[in-house]
Amino acid sequence: MRNLVFVSALLFAISPNAQGQSDSIMVRFDSFISLVKQNHPMSRQADITMQAGEQMLKSARGNFDPLIKSELDNKEYGGKEYFMLNTNELKIPTIVGLELKAGYETNRGAYLNPENVVPDNGLAYAGFTIPLGNGLFFDERRQALRQAQVYEKSTILERTLMLNQLIYDATSAYWEWYVSWNVNEIFAESVTLAEIRLNGIRSSFLLGDIPAIDTLEAHILLQTRLLNLNESLIDLQNTSLKLSNYLWSDEQEPLMLDSMAIPENNISINPVSIPEAALQSIMSALDSIHPELQLYQNKLQSLDFERRMKAEKIKPKLNVSYNFLSEPVGRNPAENFTANDYKWGFEFGMPLLLRKERGELQLTKLKMNETNLAIDQKRLELQNKIQAYSMEMKVLVDQIKLYESTVTNYAMLLNGERRKFEEGESSLFLVNSRENSFITAETKLVELYGKYQKAQASLLLAIGGNETLL
């Protein structure tokens, strides 16, 4: 198993982190998502799903492939040839239901059935079979082709849905890692500050400037922050492993996130609210932009083809065939052609009660009604999700602006309290209290950034993954 360091120099740039460590590896968000799209097994599985649709369509088109067949039936008994029947035929199905055919027969024998008697040079024929009742406007071949075309479109939509979900999951994992890494950095810095302060308090105590109780308070503070740091390390480890689930090499080998990897902290996080007019426009166009709703529409279209086929079954079966006959001269079957030589026939059949056919037709109509209801339900769910996520983003924007100001104010308050403490006008308790409030505000702000990014990803998933709409 290889580390992420060796994936590609184009995807991950080396840059120093906040502590100045020159060997840190910055994982850029856009490069991470590109790697997921390119190499993740689900992404490749989505491509296979689309290829299955292409092969299904090819298979359905094969129902219209020309068919050539040859039949030979020979009987010899007691040293005598009873008969030898040889037929070679070409059939060509067409998209309009008409079936063209042409063939050549050579039959001979002492006991040949009179209906199989043909000229010495054989008998050529060419003609057609056409359904005038059941199958005139729609048949199994055309149904299979139309449904395969719909299925191919559906596999493209399914691929989009799979990729949208994959990108959403990977995005959520990245921002969870972003939050846990930054929180860990905040706690690591707080531990460093607590250690420095404890050493200073001890020195002051030894000089007799402060009471011993202050050293105990500083020591307790350090222990508390060490506990917070350990908890944040566990969270960072868990989110790092979760992020590693989406890292795969070109050779489909799983990759592990390097221990020196850091998120893109200089990423531009500019929280904005989505205008209400844009949201209403998106929701009114959901049927045409969301792949899941389009999948339902495709299912409805496929059921409509099934309904047409069931309706055809109610019609009587009436097939008419007509063939021109001609005795070949040499190798030219048209040499002796005349319109007076022909063979024709018809086939008729119809169930008397049609209970099976009428029942299947009604079942298909019920499935279509059920699908229409499912479309209405899914549309409402998506519209409510869009409203909920957009409202969440709006609230998060206000909270982020508030906490950015809060962090600044806490920093000013902390700096002032530190100066007062250095001048002997404040207590260690107040300094620690101000510092704890500042750390809490910092972690809260980082968490709000992560929540905003996840809410934006959720909104993008709810509208079908089309980033241009946002």
Short mmCIF file of C-alpha atoms in Angstrom, two decimals:
data_model
loop_
_atom_site.label_atom_id
_atom_site.label_comp_id
_atom_site.label_asym_id
_atom_site.label_seq_id
_atom_site.Cartn_x
_atom_site.Cartn_y
_atom_site.Cartn_z
CA MET A 1 0.00 0.00 0.00
CA ARG A 2 1.44 3.31 -1.04
CA ASN A 3 1.16 6.69 0.63
CA LEU A 4 -0.64 9.60 -0.90
CA VAL A 5 2.70 11.36 -1.24
CA PHE A 6 3.50 9.26 -4.28
CA VAL A 7 0.20 9.71 -6.14
CA SER A 8 1.07 12.68 -8.33
CA ALA A 9 3.09 15.84 -7.96
CA LEU A 10 0.41 17.60 -9.97
CA LEU A 11 -2.30 16.91 -7.39
CA PHE A 12 -0.58 17.68 -4.11
CA ALA A 13 1.67 20.67 -3.54
CA ILE A 14 4.20 20.85 -0.70
CA SER A 15 3.88 23.91 1.47
CA PRO A 16 4.68 24.83 5.09
CA ASN A 17 1.91 24.63 7.65
CA ALA A 18 1.09 27.03 10.43
CA GLN A 19 3.93 25.72 12.59
CA GLY A 20 6.47 26.17 9.80
CA GLN A 21 7.02 22.47 9.09
CA SER A 22 8.43 22.40 5.58
CA ASP A 23 7.57 18.75 4.96
CA SER A 24 3.80 19.14 5.21
CA ILE A 25 1.70 18.09 2.23
CA MET A 26 -1.22 20.31 1.31
CA VAL A 27 -4.20 18.41 -0.08
CA ARG A 28 -6.12 20.77 -2.35
CA PHE A 29 -9.87 20.24 -2.36
CA ASP A 30 -10.32 20.46 -6.12
CA SER A 31 -7.43 18.05 -6.75
CA PHE A 32 -8.84 15.63 -4.18
CA ILE A 33 -12.26 15.62 -5.88
CA SER A 34 -10.62 15.17 -9.29
CA LEU A 35 -8.74 12.14 -7.98
CA VAL A 36 -11.96 10.68 -6.58
CA LYS A 37 -13.78 11.14 -9.89
CA GLN A 38 -10.94 9.54 -11.79
CA ASN A 39 -9.97 6.53 -9.69
CA HIS A 40 -12.64 5.66 -7.14
CA PRO A 41 -14.22 2.23 -7.80
CA MET A 42 -17.73 3.69 -7.67
CA SER A 43 -16.79 6.15 -10.40
CA ARG A 44 -15.59 3.29 -12.60
CA GLN A 45 -18.66 1.28 -11.66
CA ALA A 46 -20.78 4.19 -12.88
CA ASP A 47 -19.00 4.01 -16.24
CA ILE A 48 -19.74 0.27 -16.42
CA THR A 49 -23.42 0.99 -15.78
CA MET A 50 -23.47 3.35 -18.75
CA GLN A 51 -21.69 0.80 -20.94
CA ALA A 52 -24.35 -1.77 -20.00
CA GLY A 53 -26.98 0.57 -21.43
CA GLU A 54 -25.07 0.81 -24.69
CA GLN A 55 -24.86 -2.96 -24.96
CA MET A 56 -28.57 -3.33 -24.15
CA LEU A 57 -29.41 -1.00 -27.04
CA LYS A 58 -27.11 -2.91 -29.36
CA SER A 59 -28.86 -6.14 -28.36
CA ALA A 60 -32.31 -4.65 -29.05
CA ARG A 61 -31.20 -3.44 -32.47
CA GLY A 62 -30.10 -7.00 -33.16
CA ASN A 63 -33.79 -7.96 -33.38
CA PHE A 64 -33.81 -6.20 -36.76
CA ASP A 65 -30.72 -7.95 -38.09
CA PRO A 66 -31.22 -9.88 -41.35
CA LEU A 67 -31.53 -13.63 -40.85
CA ILE A 68 -30.23 -16.19 -43.31
CA LYS A 69 -31.06 -19.85 -42.92
CA SER A 70 -30.69 -23.04 -44.87
CA GLU A 71 -32.68 -26.26 -44.37
CA LEU A 72 -31.93 -29.69 -45.84
CA ASP A 73 -34.22 -32.69 -45.29
CA ASN A 74 -33.22 -35.92 -47.01
CA LYS A 75 -34.59 -39.47 -46.79
CA GLU A 76 -33.13 -42.59 -48.42
CA TYR A 77 -34.40 -46.10 -47.78
CA GLY A 78 -33.84 -49.41 -49.54
CA GLY A 79 -31.38 -47.84 -51.96
CA LYS A 80 -34.00 -45.36 -53.12
CA GLU A 81 -34.11 -41.60 -52.51
CA TYR A 82 -37.55 -40.86 -51.13
CA PHE A 83 -37.08 -37.07 -51.08
CA MET A 84 -34.54 -34.31 -50.70
CA LEU A 85 -35.81 -30.89 -49.66
CA ASN A 86 -33.42 -27.92 -49.74
CA THR A 87 -34.51 -24.41 -48.85
CA ASN A 88 -32.31 -21.30 -48.52
CA GLU A 89 -33.97 -18.14 -47.23
CA LEU A 90 -33.16 -14.55 -46.24
CA LYS A 91 -35.47 -12.63 -43.90
CA ILE A 92 -35.21 -8.91 -43.20
CA PRO A 93 -37.34 -7.48 -40.35
CA THR A 94 -38.12 -3.76 -40.64
CA ILE A 95 -38.88 -1.05 -38.12
CA VAL A 96 -42.42 -0.62 -39.53
CA GLY A 97 -43.42 -4.23 -38.82
CA LEU A 98 -43.10 -5.42 -42.41
CA GLU A 99 -40.93 -8.50 -42.85
CA LEU A 100 -39.22 -9.00 -46.23
CA LYS A 101 -38.02 -12.38 -47.36
CA ALA A 102 -36.43 -14.05 -50.36
CA GLY A 103 -35.45 -17.66 -50.93
CA TYR A 104 -34.62 -20.51 -53.25
CA GLU A 105 -35.92 -24.11 -53.18
CA THR A 106 -34.59 -27.23 -54.86
CA ASN A 107 -36.58 -30.39 -54.17
CA ARG A 108 -36.45 -33.86 -55.71
CA GLY A 109 -37.24 -37.50 -54.94
CA ALA A 110 -39.42 -40.47 -55.93
CA TYR A 111 -41.95 -39.83 -53.19
CA LEU A 112 -41.92 -36.05 -53.13
CA ASN A 113 -45.04 -34.43 -51.72
CA PRO A 114 -46.85 -32.68 -54.61
CA GLU A 115 -46.85 -29.34 -52.80
CA ASN A 116 -43.03 -29.50 -52.71
CA VAL A 117 -42.63 -30.14 -56.43
CA VAL A 118 -40.58 -27.36 -58.05
CA PRO A 119 -39.02 -26.96 -61.54
CA ASP A 120 -35.78 -28.76 -62.31
CA ASN A 121 -33.88 -25.48 -61.95
CA GLY A 122 -35.48 -24.89 -58.57
CA LEU A 123 -37.90 -22.17 -57.52
CA ALA A 124 -37.00 -18.66 -56.38
CA TYR A 125 -39.38 -16.53 -54.39
CA ALA A 126 -39.44 -13.02 -52.90
CA GLY A 127 -42.16 -11.36 -50.89
CA PHE A 128 -43.29 -10.01 -47.56
CA THR A 129 -45.39 -10.63 -44.48
CA ILE A 130 -47.32 -7.77 -42.94
CA PRO A 131 -49.51 -7.71 -39.79
CA LEU A 132 -52.75 -5.85 -40.45
CA GLY A 133 -54.11 -6.23 -36.91
CA ASN A 134 -52.01 -7.04 -33.86
CA GLY A 135 -48.48 -5.75 -34.58
CA LEU A 136 -49.30 -3.25 -37.33
CA PHE A 137 -48.35 -0.15 -35.30
CA PHE A 138 -46.33 -1.77 -32.51
CA ASP A 139 -44.77 -5.15 -31.79
CA GLU A 140 -42.27 -6.88 -29.50
CA ARG A 141 -39.28 -5.87 -31.61
CA ARG A 142 -40.20 -2.19 -31.59
CA GLN A 143 -41.07 -2.33 -27.90
CA ALA A 144 -37.67 -3.83 -27.06
CA LEU A 145 -35.89 -1.19 -29.15
CA ARG A 146 -37.78 1.74 -27.64
CA GLN A 147 -37.30 0.45 -24.11
CA ALA A 148 -33.60 -0.18 -24.75
CA GLN A 149 -33.23 3.43 -25.94
CA VAL A 150 -34.90 4.60 -22.74
CA TYR A 151 -32.71 2.25 -20.71
CA GLU A 152 -29.57 3.69 -22.29
CA LYS A 153 -30.66 7.20 -21.29
CA SER A 154 -31.46 5.88 -17.82
CA THR A 155 -27.98 4.40 -17.36
CA ILE A 156 -26.48 7.81 -18.14
CA LEU A 157 -28.73 9.33 -15.47
CA GLU A 158 -27.86 6.53 -13.03
CA ARG A 159 -24.19 7.24 -13.66
CA THR A 160 -24.81 10.90 -12.85
CA LEU A 161 -26.64 9.98 -9.65
CA MET A 162 -23.84 7.65 -8.55
CA LEU A 163 -21.19 10.31 -9.22
CA ASN A 164 -23.25 12.99 -7.46
CA GLN A 165 -23.54 10.81 -4.36
CA LEU A 166 -19.85 9.90 -4.50
CA ILE A 167 -18.79 13.55 -4.79
CA TYR A 168 -21.13 14.51 -1.95
CA ASP A 169 -19.75 11.80 0.34
CA ALA A 170 -16.16 12.68 -0.56
CA THR A 171 -16.85 16.39 -0.03
CA SER A 172 -18.37 15.71 3.38
CA ALA A 173 -15.37 13.59 4.34
CA TYR A 174 -12.94 16.32 3.24
CA TRP A 175 -14.65 19.05 5.25
CA GLU A 176 -14.95 16.83 8.32
CA TRP A 177 -11.20 16.27 8.05
CA TYR A 178 -10.71 20.03 7.52
CA VAL A 179 -12.60 20.80 10.73
CA SER A 180 -10.88 18.12 12.83
CA TRP A 181 -7.41 19.16 11.56
CA ASN A 182 -7.98 22.84 12.36
CA VAL A 183 -9.50 22.06 15.75
CA ASN A 184 -6.49 19.89 16.52
CA GLU A 185 -4.18 22.76 15.54
CA ILE A 186 -6.10 25.12 17.83
CA PHE A 187 -5.82 22.70 20.76
CA ALA A 188 -2.14 22.03 20.02
CA GLU A 189 -1.45 25.76 20.13
CA SER A 190 -3.47 26.08 23.36
CA VAL A 191 -1.34 23.34 24.95
CA THR A 192 1.83 25.18 23.92
CA LEU A 193 0.50 28.39 25.47
CA ALA A 194 -0.47 26.53 28.66
CA GLU A 195 3.01 24.99 28.93
CA ILE A 196 4.70 28.36 28.46
CA ARG A 197 2.41 29.93 31.04
CA LEU A 198 2.99 27.10 33.54
CA ASN A 199 6.76 27.51 33.22
CA GLY A 200 6.42 31.25 33.72
CA ILE A 201 4.13 30.83 36.73
CA ARG A 202 6.58 28.37 38.30
CA SER A 203 9.44 30.82 37.84
CA SER A 204 7.39 33.60 39.40
CA PHE A 205 6.41 31.33 42.29
CA LEU A 206 10.05 30.45 42.95
CA LEU A 207 10.85 34.15 43.03
CA GLY A 208 8.04 34.68 45.50
CA ASP A 209 5.99 36.93 43.23
CA ILE A 210 2.82 34.78 43.15
CA PRO A 211 1.20 32.22 45.44
CA ALA A 212 1.52 28.46 44.96
CA ILE A 213 -2.18 28.15 44.12
CA ASP A 214 -1.50 29.81 40.75
CA THR A 215 0.89 27.02 39.77
CA LEU A 216 -1.80 24.47 40.57
CA GLU A 217 -4.33 26.35 38.46
CA ALA A 218 -1.89 26.58 35.56
CA HIS A 219 -1.13 22.87 35.87
CA ILE A 220 -4.84 21.94 35.87
CA LEU A 221 -5.36 24.11 32.80
CA LEU A 222 -2.54 22.29 31.00
CA GLN A 223 -4.03 18.90 31.90
CA THR A 224 -7.45 19.96 30.63
CA ARG A 225 -6.02 21.17 27.36
CA LEU A 226 -3.96 18.01 26.95
CA LEU A 227 -7.18 16.02 27.33
CA ASN A 228 -8.86 18.17 24.67
CA LEU A 229 -5.86 17.69 22.41
CA ASN A 230 -5.97 13.91 22.79
CA GLU A 231 -9.67 13.86 21.97
CA SER A 232 -9.08 16.02 18.91
CA LEU A 233 -6.27 13.67 17.82
CA ILE A 234 -8.68 10.72 17.92
CA ASP A 235 -11.20 12.68 15.87
CA LEU A 236 -8.49 13.70 13.41
CA GLN A 237 -7.38 10.08 13.04
CA ASN A 238 -10.95 8.95 12.38
CA THR A 239 -11.64 11.64 9.78
CA SER A 240 -8.28 10.93 8.11
CA LEU A 241 -9.19 7.25 7.77
CA LYS A 242 -12.61 8.20 6.44
CA LEU A 243 -10.99 10.47 3.86
CA SER A 244 -8.64 7.64 2.85
CA ASN A 245 -11.68 5.61 1.76
CA TYR A 246 -11.89 7.86 -1.30
CA LEU A 247 -8.22 7.69 -2.29
CA TRP A 248 -7.31 5.17 -5.00
CA SER A 249 -4.46 4.92 -7.47
CA ASP A 250 -4.74 4.50 -11.23
CA GLU A 251 -4.06 0.78 -10.69
CA GLN A 252 -7.04 0.53 -8.31
CA GLU A 253 -4.86 0.23 -5.24
CA PRO A 254 -6.20 1.83 -2.03
CA LEU A 255 -4.13 4.75 -0.76
CA MET A 256 -3.63 6.03 2.78
CA LEU A 257 -3.64 9.69 3.64
CA ASP A 258 -0.13 10.70 4.63
CA SER A 259 0.37 11.65 8.27
CA MET A 260 1.87 14.97 7.15
CA ALA A 261 -1.10 15.89 4.96
CA ILE A 262 -2.89 19.15 5.77
CA PRO A 263 -6.06 20.67 4.29
CA GLU A 264 -6.07 23.69 2.07
CA ASN A 265 -6.30 26.33 4.78
CA ASN A 266 -5.95 29.23 2.39
CA ILE A 267 -9.06 28.09 0.52
CA SER A 268 -11.49 30.87 -0.20
CA ILE A 269 -14.52 30.34 2.04
CA ASN A 270 -16.95 33.07 1.10
CA PRO A 271 -20.36 32.14 2.52
CA VAL A 272 -23.22 33.55 0.46
CA SER A 273 -26.99 33.04 0.52
CA ILE A 274 -28.85 31.80 -2.54
CA PRO A 275 -31.38 34.39 -3.79
CA GLU A 276 -35.01 33.34 -3.37
CA ALA A 277 -35.76 33.98 -7.05
CA ALA A 278 -32.98 31.60 -8.08
CA LEU A 279 -34.31 28.91 -5.73
CA GLN A 280 -37.83 29.22 -7.12
CA SER A 281 -36.47 28.96 -10.65
CA ILE A 282 -34.53 25.83 -9.72
CA MET A 283 -37.51 24.17 -8.05
CA SER A 284 -39.82 24.89 -10.97
CA ALA A 285 -37.33 23.26 -13.36
CA LEU A 286 -36.55 20.21 -11.22
CA ASP A 287 -38.26 17.78 -13.62
CA SER A 288 -35.81 18.69 -16.37
CA ILE A 289 -32.61 19.11 -14.34
CA HIS A 290 -32.68 16.45 -11.61
CA PRO A 291 -31.50 13.01 -12.79
CA GLU A 292 -33.69 11.12 -10.32
CA LEU A 293 -36.86 12.80 -11.58
CA GLN A 294 -35.71 12.20 -15.14
CA LEU A 295 -35.27 8.52 -14.25
CA TYR A 296 -38.89 8.42 -13.15
CA GLN A 297 -39.89 10.05 -16.42
CA ASN A 298 -37.93 7.39 -18.30
CA LYS A 299 -39.66 4.67 -16.30
CA LEU A 300 -43.00 6.24 -17.20
CA GLN A 301 -42.00 6.30 -20.86
CA SER A 302 -40.96 2.65 -20.73
CA LEU A 303 -44.29 1.75 -19.14
CA ASP A 304 -46.05 3.64 -21.91
CA PHE A 305 -44.31 1.42 -24.48
CA GLU A 306 -45.47 -1.56 -22.46
CA ARG A 307 -49.01 -0.15 -22.46
CA ARG A 308 -48.93 0.22 -26.23
CA MET A 309 -47.82 -3.39 -26.56
CA LYS A 310 -50.62 -4.58 -24.26
CA ALA A 311 -53.13 -2.54 -26.27
CA GLU A 312 -51.89 -4.22 -29.47
CA LYS A 313 -52.58 -7.62 -27.90
CA ILE A 314 -56.30 -6.76 -27.72
CA LYS A 315 -56.44 -6.44 -31.49
CA PRO A 316 -57.04 -9.60 -33.56
CA LYS A 317 -54.05 -11.25 -35.14
CA LEU A 318 -54.22 -10.90 -38.92
CA ASN A 319 -51.02 -11.56 -40.88
CA VAL A 320 -50.95 -11.41 -44.67
CA SER A 321 -48.08 -12.83 -46.70
CA TYR A 322 -47.40 -12.60 -50.42
CA ASN A 323 -44.55 -14.10 -52.47
CA PHE A 324 -43.66 -13.81 -56.12
CA LEU A 325 -42.46 -17.10 -57.66
CA SER A 326 -39.99 -17.54 -60.51
CA GLU A 327 -37.97 -20.38 -62.06
CA PRO A 328 -34.35 -19.25 -62.42
CA VAL A 329 -32.75 -19.44 -65.83
CA GLY A 330 -29.03 -19.89 -65.32
CA ARG A 331 -28.47 -17.82 -62.20
CA ASN A 332 -31.01 -15.13 -62.97
CA PRO A 333 -34.22 -15.62 -60.94
CA ALA A 334 -35.92 -12.71 -62.72
CA GLU A 335 -35.56 -14.20 -66.23
CA ASN A 336 -38.94 -15.95 -66.17
CA PHE A 337 -40.63 -13.55 -63.75
CA THR A 338 -44.35 -13.05 -64.19
CA ALA A 339 -46.96 -11.56 -61.87
CA ASN A 340 -49.20 -14.57 -62.50
CA ASP A 341 -46.91 -16.85 -60.45
CA TYR A 342 -47.37 -16.20 -56.77
CA LYS A 343 -48.13 -17.64 -53.38
CA TRP A 344 -50.12 -15.83 -50.72
CA GLY A 345 -51.96 -16.49 -47.49
CA PHE A 346 -53.27 -15.02 -44.30
CA GLU A 347 -53.41 -15.97 -40.64
CA PHE A 348 -56.18 -14.92 -38.26
CA GLY A 349 -56.55 -15.47 -34.53
CA MET A 350 -58.23 -13.78 -31.58
CA PRO A 351 -59.06 -14.75 -27.97
CA LEU A 352 -62.81 -14.66 -27.42
CA LEU A 353 -62.88 -13.09 -23.96
CA LEU A 354 -59.56 -11.17 -23.91
CA ARG A 355 -59.44 -11.38 -20.11
CA LYS A 356 -55.68 -11.88 -19.97
CA GLU A 357 -54.98 -9.05 -22.40
CA ARG A 358 -57.38 -6.58 -20.76
CA GLY A 359 -56.06 -7.48 -17.30
CA GLU A 360 -52.41 -6.93 -18.30
CA LEU A 361 -53.31 -3.60 -19.92
CA GLN A 362 -55.04 -2.37 -16.76
CA LEU A 363 -52.08 -3.51 -14.62
CA THR A 364 -49.73 -1.46 -16.79
CA LYS A 365 -51.97 1.58 -16.45
CA LEU A 366 -51.95 1.13 -12.67
CA LYS A 367 -48.14 1.01 -12.71
CA MET A 368 -48.14 4.28 -14.67
CA ASN A 369 -50.43 5.91 -12.11
CA GLU A 370 -48.18 4.62 -9.33
CA THR A 371 -45.12 6.09 -11.06
CA ASN A 372 -46.84 9.47 -11.48
CA LEU A 373 -47.57 9.52 -7.75
CA ALA A 374 -43.94 8.62 -7.02
CA ILE A 375 -42.80 11.51 -9.22
CA ASP A 376 -45.02 13.95 -7.30
CA GLN A 377 -43.70 12.64 -3.98
CA LYS A 378 -40.04 12.78 -5.03
CA ARG A 379 -40.46 16.28 -6.45
CA LEU A 380 -41.96 17.50 -3.18
CA GLU A 381 -39.15 15.87 -1.16
CA LEU A 382 -36.49 17.52 -3.31
CA GLN A 383 -38.19 20.92 -3.14
CA ASN A 384 -38.37 20.68 0.65
CA LYS A 385 -34.71 19.65 0.81
CA ILE A 386 -33.72 22.61 -1.34
CA GLN A 387 -35.67 24.95 0.91
CA ALA A 388 -34.17 23.41 4.05
CA TYR A 389 -30.55 23.48 2.85
CA SER A 390 -30.84 27.00 1.46
CA MET A 391 -32.30 28.17 4.78
CA GLU A 392 -29.51 26.37 6.64
CA MET A 393 -26.92 28.12 4.45
CA LYS A 394 -28.57 31.46 5.10
CA VAL A 395 -28.47 30.92 8.87
CA LEU A 396 -24.87 29.69 8.70
CA VAL A 397 -23.84 32.79 6.75
CA ASP A 398 -25.20 34.97 9.55
CA GLN A 399 -23.56 32.80 12.20
CA ILE A 400 -20.20 32.84 10.43
CA LYS A 401 -20.25 36.63 10.14
CA LEU A 402 -21.18 36.84 13.83
CA TYR A 403 -18.45 34.47 14.96
CA GLU A 404 -15.80 36.09 12.79
CA SER A 405 -16.52 39.29 14.69
CA THR A 406 -16.73 37.36 17.96
CA VAL A 407 -13.30 35.77 17.43
CA THR A 408 -11.80 39.20 16.71
CA ASN A 409 -13.38 40.67 19.83
CA TYR A 410 -12.26 37.76 22.01
CA ALA A 411 -8.72 38.15 20.66
CA MET A 412 -8.73 41.85 21.60
CA LEU A 413 -10.16 41.05 25.02
CA LEU A 414 -7.56 38.34 25.60
CA ASN A 415 -4.66 40.58 24.58
CA GLY A 416 -5.90 43.27 26.93
CA GLU A 417 -6.27 40.83 29.81
CA ARG A 418 -2.75 39.51 29.21
CA ARG A 419 -1.30 43.02 29.38
CA LYS A 420 -3.19 43.69 32.60
CA PHE A 421 -1.89 40.39 34.03
CA GLU A 422 1.68 41.29 33.11
CA GLU A 423 1.21 44.63 34.87
CA GLY A 424 -0.21 42.88 37.95
CA GLU A 425 -3.74 44.27 37.49
CA SER A 426 -5.43 40.94 36.63
CA SER A 427 -5.50 37.35 37.81
CA LEU A 428 -4.46 34.09 36.20
CA PHE A 429 -8.06 32.93 36.43
CA LEU A 430 -9.28 35.80 34.25
CA VAL A 431 -6.53 35.26 31.69
CA ASN A 432 -7.37 31.56 31.46
CA SER A 433 -11.05 32.34 31.22
CA ARG A 434 -10.49 34.83 28.37
CA GLU A 435 -8.22 32.36 26.61
CA ASN A 436 -10.73 29.51 26.93
CA SER A 437 -13.47 31.71 25.49
CA PHE A 438 -11.21 32.66 22.59
CA ILE A 439 -10.36 28.99 21.88
CA THR A 440 -14.05 28.02 22.03
CA ALA A 441 -14.94 30.77 19.58
CA GLU A 442 -12.14 29.72 17.23
CA THR A 443 -13.26 26.08 17.19
CA LYS A 444 -16.88 27.13 16.75
CA LEU A 445 -15.95 29.27 13.75
CA VAL A 446 -14.05 26.39 12.14
CA GLU A 447 -17.02 24.08 12.70
CA LEU A 448 -19.34 26.65 11.13
CA TYR A 449 -17.10 26.80 8.05
CA GLY A 450 -17.33 23.01 7.77
CA LYS A 451 -21.10 23.00 8.27
CA TYR A 452 -21.52 25.64 5.58
CA GLN A 453 -19.48 23.65 3.06
CA LYS A 454 -21.45 20.48 3.83
CA ALA A 455 -24.77 22.35 3.57
CA GLN A 456 -23.68 23.71 0.20
CA ALA A 457 -22.78 20.18 -0.93
CA SER A 458 -26.18 18.94 0.28
CA LEU A 459 -27.95 21.67 -1.66
CA LEU A 460 -25.94 20.79 -4.75
CA LEU A 461 -26.94 17.14 -4.37
CA ALA A 462 -30.61 18.12 -3.94
CA ILE A 463 -30.66 20.04 -7.21
CA GLY A 464 -29.02 17.22 -9.14
CA GLY A 465 -25.34 18.14 -8.96
CA ASN A 466 -25.46 21.03 -11.45
CA GLU A 467 -22.99 23.54 -9.98
CA THR A 468 -23.83 26.22 -12.55
CA LEU A 469 -27.28 26.61 -10.99
CA LEU A 470 -25.67 27.89 -7.78
#
